[in-house]
Coordinates of C-alpha atoms and ligand atoms in Angstrom, one line a residue:
X1 CA 107.6 120.0 110.8
X2 CA 105.0 117.2 111.1
X3 CA 105.4 115.4 114.4
X4 CA 105.4 111.7 114.8
X5 CA 102.9 111.1 117.6
X6 CA 100.6 108.6 115.8
X7 CA 103.5 106.4 114.6
X8 CA 104.6 106.5 118.1
X9 CA 101.2 106.0 119.5
X10 CA 101.2 102.9 117.2
X11 CA 104.4 101.6 119.2
X12 CA 103.0 102.3 122.2
X13 CA 100.2 99.9 121.4
X14 CA 102.4 97.2 120.4
X15 CA 104.5 97.5 123.7
X16 CA 101.1 97.1 125.5
X17 CA 99.8 94.0 123.9
X18 CA 100.5 91.3 121.2
X19 CA 99.2 93.2 118.1
X20 CA 97.3 96.2 117.4
X21 CA 93.7 96.3 116.0
X22 CA 92.8 98.9 113.0
X23 CA 89.4 98.9 111.8
X24 CA 88.6 100.2 108.3
X25 CA 86.0 102.3 107.3
X26 CA 85.4 103.0 103.8
X27 CA 83.5 106.1 103.4
X28 CA 81.9 105.0 99.9
X29 CA 78.5 104.1 101.0
X30 CA 79.2 105.0 104.4
X31 CA 76.3 107.7 105.2
X32 CA 77.6 110.3 108.0
X33 CA 75.5 109.3 110.8
X34 CA 76.1 105.5 110.3
X35 CA 80.0 106.3 110.3
X36 CA 79.4 108.3 113.2
X37 CA 77.7 105.3 115.1
X38 CA 80.1 103.1 113.5
X39 CA 83.4 104.9 115.0
X40 CA 82.0 105.0 118.4
X41 CA 81.4 101.2 118.5
X42 CA 84.9 100.9 117.5
X43 CA 86.2 102.7 120.3
X44 CA 84.2 101.0 122.7
X45 CA 84.7 97.7 121.0
X46 CA 88.6 98.5 121.9
X47 CA 90.3 98.9 118.7
X48 CA 93.4 101.2 118.4
X49 CA 92.6 103.3 115.9
X50 CA 90.4 103.8 112.6
X51 CA 91.9 103.7 109.2
X52 CA 89.5 105.8 106.6
X53 CA 89.5 105.0 102.8
X54 CA 89.3 102.9 100.1
X55 CA 90.4 102.2 96.4
X56 CA 87.7 104.4 94.7
X57 CA 86.0 107.6 96.2
X58 CA 83.1 108.8 94.9
X59 CA 81.6 110.7 98.1
X60 CA 82.8 113.8 100.3
X61 CA 85.5 112.6 102.5
X62 CA 85.3 115.7 104.4
X63 CA 82.5 115.5 106.4
X64 CA 82.8 112.0 106.7
X65 CA 86.1 112.5 108.7
X66 CA 85.1 115.7 110.7
X67 CA 82.3 114.0 112.4
X68 CA 84.7 110.7 112.9
X69 CA 87.1 113.4 114.8
X70 CA 84.3 114.7 116.6
X71 CA 82.8 111.2 117.7
X72 CA 86.0 109.4 118.7
X73 CA 89.0 110.0 120.6
X74 CA 90.7 107.6 118.4
X75 CA 93.5 108.2 116.0
X76 CA 92.0 108.7 112.2
X77 CA 94.5 107.4 109.9
X78 CA 93.9 108.3 106.1
X79 CA 94.2 104.8 104.3
X80 CA 93.9 106.6 100.4
X81 CA 93.5 105.0 96.9
X82 CA 95.3 108.0 95.5
X83 CA 96.1 111.6 96.2
X84 CA 92.6 112.8 95.7
X85 CA 91.7 111.3 99.1
X86 CA 93.0 113.5 101.5
X87 CA 91.2 115.7 104.1
X88 CA 92.4 117.9 107.0
X89 CA 90.0 116.3 109.5
X90 CA 92.3 113.3 110.1
X91 CA 95.5 112.7 112.3
X92 CA 97.6 111.1 109.8
X93 CA 98.1 109.1 106.7
X94 CA 99.3 106.2 105.8
X95 CA 102.1 107.3 103.0
X96 CA 101.8 104.3 101.2
X97 CA 104.3 103.0 97.9
X98 CA 102.5 100.0 96.3
X99 CA 106.2 98.4 96.4
X100 CA 104.8 95.1 95.1
X101 CA 103.7 96.6 92.0
X102 CA 105.6 98.2 88.7
X103 CA 103.3 101.1 88.4
X104 CA 105.1 104.2 88.4
X105 CA 102.2 106.3 89.1
X106 CA 101.3 104.0 92.7
X107 CA 105.1 104.0 93.6
X108 CA 106.1 107.7 93.2
X109 CA 103.3 109.6 91.3
X110 CA 100.3 110.1 93.4
X111 CA 102.7 110.7 96.5
X112 CA 104.2 113.9 94.6
X113 CA 100.7 114.8 94.1
X114 CA 99.8 114.3 98.0
X115 CA 102.6 115.8 99.4
X116 CA 102.0 119.6 99.4
X117 CA 98.4 118.9 100.5
X118 CA 99.8 116.5 103.4
X119 CA 101.9 119.2 104.6
X120 CA 98.9 121.8 104.1
X121 CA 96.8 119.8 106.1
X122 CA 99.4 119.1 108.8
X123 CA 98.8 115.2 108.5
X124 CA 101.4 113.0 109.9
X125 CA 102.8 110.9 107.1
X126 CA 103.5 107.3 107.9
X127 CA 105.8 105.8 105.1
X128 CA 104.6 102.4 104.6
X129 CA 105.5 100.0 101.9
X130 CA 102.2 98.5 100.5
X131 CA 102.5 95.0 99.0
X132 CA 99.2 93.2 97.4
X133 CA 99.5 89.7 97.9
X134 CA 97.1 87.2 95.7
X135 CA 94.0 86.8 97.7
X136 CA 92.0 84.1 95.3
X137 CA 89.8 86.6 93.2
X138 CA 90.5 90.1 91.7
X139 CA 90.3 92.9 94.2
X140 CA 89.3 96.5 93.5
X141 CA 92.9 97.5 94.5
X142 CA 94.5 95.1 92.1
X143 CA 92.4 96.4 89.0
X144 CA 92.5 100.4 90.1
X145 CA 96.3 100.1 90.5
X146 CA 96.7 97.9 87.3
X147 CA 99.6 95.6 89.4
X148 CA 99.7 92.0 89.7
X149 CA 99.7 90.8 93.2
X150 CA 102.7 88.7 94.7
X151 CA 101.5 84.9 94.4
X152 CA 100.7 83.6 97.6
X153 CA 103.3 80.9 97.9
X154 CA 106.4 83.3 96.7
X155 CA 107.8 84.1 100.3
X156 CA 111.0 84.4 98.4
X157 CA 109.6 87.5 96.3
X158 CA 107.8 89.2 99.5
X159 CA 110.6 88.9 102.0
X160 CA 112.9 91.1 100.1
X161 CA 110.3 93.7 98.8
X162 CA 109.4 94.2 102.6
X163 CA 113.2 94.1 103.5
X164 CA 113.8 96.7 100.7
X165 CA 110.8 98.9 102.0
X166 CA 112.7 98.7 105.6
X167 CA 115.9 100.0 103.9
X168 CA 114.5 102.8 102.2
X169 CA 113.2 104.1 105.3
X170 CA 109.8 103.1 105.5
X171 CA 108.1 102.7 109.0
X172 CA 105.8 99.9 108.2
X173 CA 105.0 97.0 106.0
X174 CA 101.6 96.5 104.9
X175 CA 100.3 92.7 103.5
X176 CA 97.4 93.1 101.5
X177 CA 95.0 90.6 100.0
X178 CA 92.4 93.4 99.1
X179 CA 89.2 94.1 100.6
X180 CA 86.9 91.3 100.2
X181 CA 89.8 88.8 99.4
X182 CA 88.5 85.2 99.4
X183 CA 92.0 84.1 101.1
X184 CA 93.8 86.4 103.5
X185 CA 97.6 86.4 103.8
X186 CA 98.8 83.1 104.2
X187 CA 100.2 82.5 107.7
X188 CA 103.6 81.2 106.4
X189 CA 104.1 84.1 104.1
X190 CA 103.5 86.6 107.3
X191 CA 106.1 84.5 109.3
X192 CA 108.5 84.6 106.3
X193 CA 108.1 88.6 106.0
X194 CA 108.1 89.2 109.8
X195 CA 111.6 87.1 109.9
X196 CA 113.1 89.7 107.6
X197 CA 112.2 92.8 109.1
X198 CA 112.1 94.9 112.1
X199 CA 109.4 97.2 111.2
X200 CA 106.0 96.5 112.5
X201 CA 103.7 94.3 109.9
X202 CA 100.3 95.6 109.0
X203 CA 98.0 92.6 107.7
X204 CA 94.5 92.9 106.2
X205 CA 92.0 92.0 103.7
X206 CA 89.7 89.0 103.8
X207 CA 90.3 88.2 107.4
X208 CA 86.3 87.5 108.8
X209 CA 86.7 85.8 111.9
X210 CA 88.7 86.5 115.3
X211 CA 90.2 83.0 115.2
X212 CA 91.5 83.8 111.8
X213 CA 92.7 87.4 113.1
X214 CA 94.4 85.4 116.1
X215 CA 96.5 83.3 113.7
X216 CA 98.0 86.0 111.7
X217 CA 98.8 87.8 115.1
X218 CA 100.7 84.4 115.9
X219 CA 102.2 84.1 112.7
X220 CA 103.8 87.3 113.0
X221 CA 101.4 90.4 112.2
X222 CA 101.8 93.4 114.6
X223 CA 98.4 95.1 113.1
X224 CA 95.4 93.5 111.9
X225 CA 93.1 95.2 109.8
X226 CA 89.5 94.5 109.2
X227 CA 86.7 96.1 107.1
X228 CA 84.2 94.4 105.0
X229 CA 83.2 91.8 107.6
X230 CA 81.9 94.4 110.0
X231 CA 80.0 96.1 107.1
X232 CA 78.2 93.2 106.3
X233 CA 77.8 92.1 109.9
X234 CA 74.4 93.2 112.0
X235 CA 76.3 92.3 115.0
X236 CA 79.2 94.4 114.5
X237 CA 79.8 95.5 117.9
X238 CA 80.1 92.2 119.4
X239 CA 82.3 91.2 116.6
X240 CA 84.6 93.9 116.9
X241 CA 84.9 93.2 120.9
X242 CA 85.7 89.7 119.7
X243 CA 88.2 90.8 117.3
X244 CA 89.9 93.2 119.7
X245 CA 90.4 90.3 122.2
X246 CA 91.2 87.8 119.9
X247 CA 94.1 90.6 118.6
X248 CA 95.1 92.0 121.9
X249 CA 95.8 88.3 123.3
Ligands
1GP301 C1 91.3 96.5 102.9 O1 92.9 95.5 104.3 C2 91.6 95.8 104.1 O2 92.4 97.5 102.3 C3 90.4 95.3 105.1 O3 90.4 94.2 104.3 O4 87.6 94.8 103.9 O5 88.6 92.5 103.3 O6 88.7 93.2 105.8 P1 88.5 93.8 104.4

């Protein structure tokens, strides 16, 4: 039986500080040596864990994940776009169900295909209710999943989805505006969702500055995810440090 040490670790992170910082590495287009350097910087900058994954994967995940495991002591948590995006060279997996959508393949289909491999690879599954929120532009996750995001102002829709995730036994809720979203998840939606649930709330997509990350934490986010902004920035180490400080509070 899989242990739950990464989930416990994430809860410990929340006991020690305001919120946790998760840095997403998209293996697509991330050459192994670059990923290795990035992972060392992520750890030195003070992030709490690395998420590894993306909507579409055409590169070989195994060598990248194996290198990350060697280079950093931080937990490596898979963030898969589908059941093909698995590797034994990780500690855990966000075992997500795209609960904001009504596409059975992403509600349960991919999860069934992935389950035997998660067991074989001894990955710790972290059951997560994944909710796509309108982010001002069409994002890869919206296109690839064939699901419509929840409108930005519809807190009355988002809240019950998150609560249903909790009642179904999920351990985390992820509010996702989509990688490269023009607009991150609105603060008032974060607050409305947070008020309805007791499980930790992850917020990501389109968070480009430490000040915005801090706003999301103040609104109720327990974990902040950044991806794109670091891939695009030349001074990514300094920026990551600023993010970590802003998020940890
Ligand atoms: C995407 O929430 C993550 O799934 C991160 O988004 O790349 O826009 O930071 P960004």
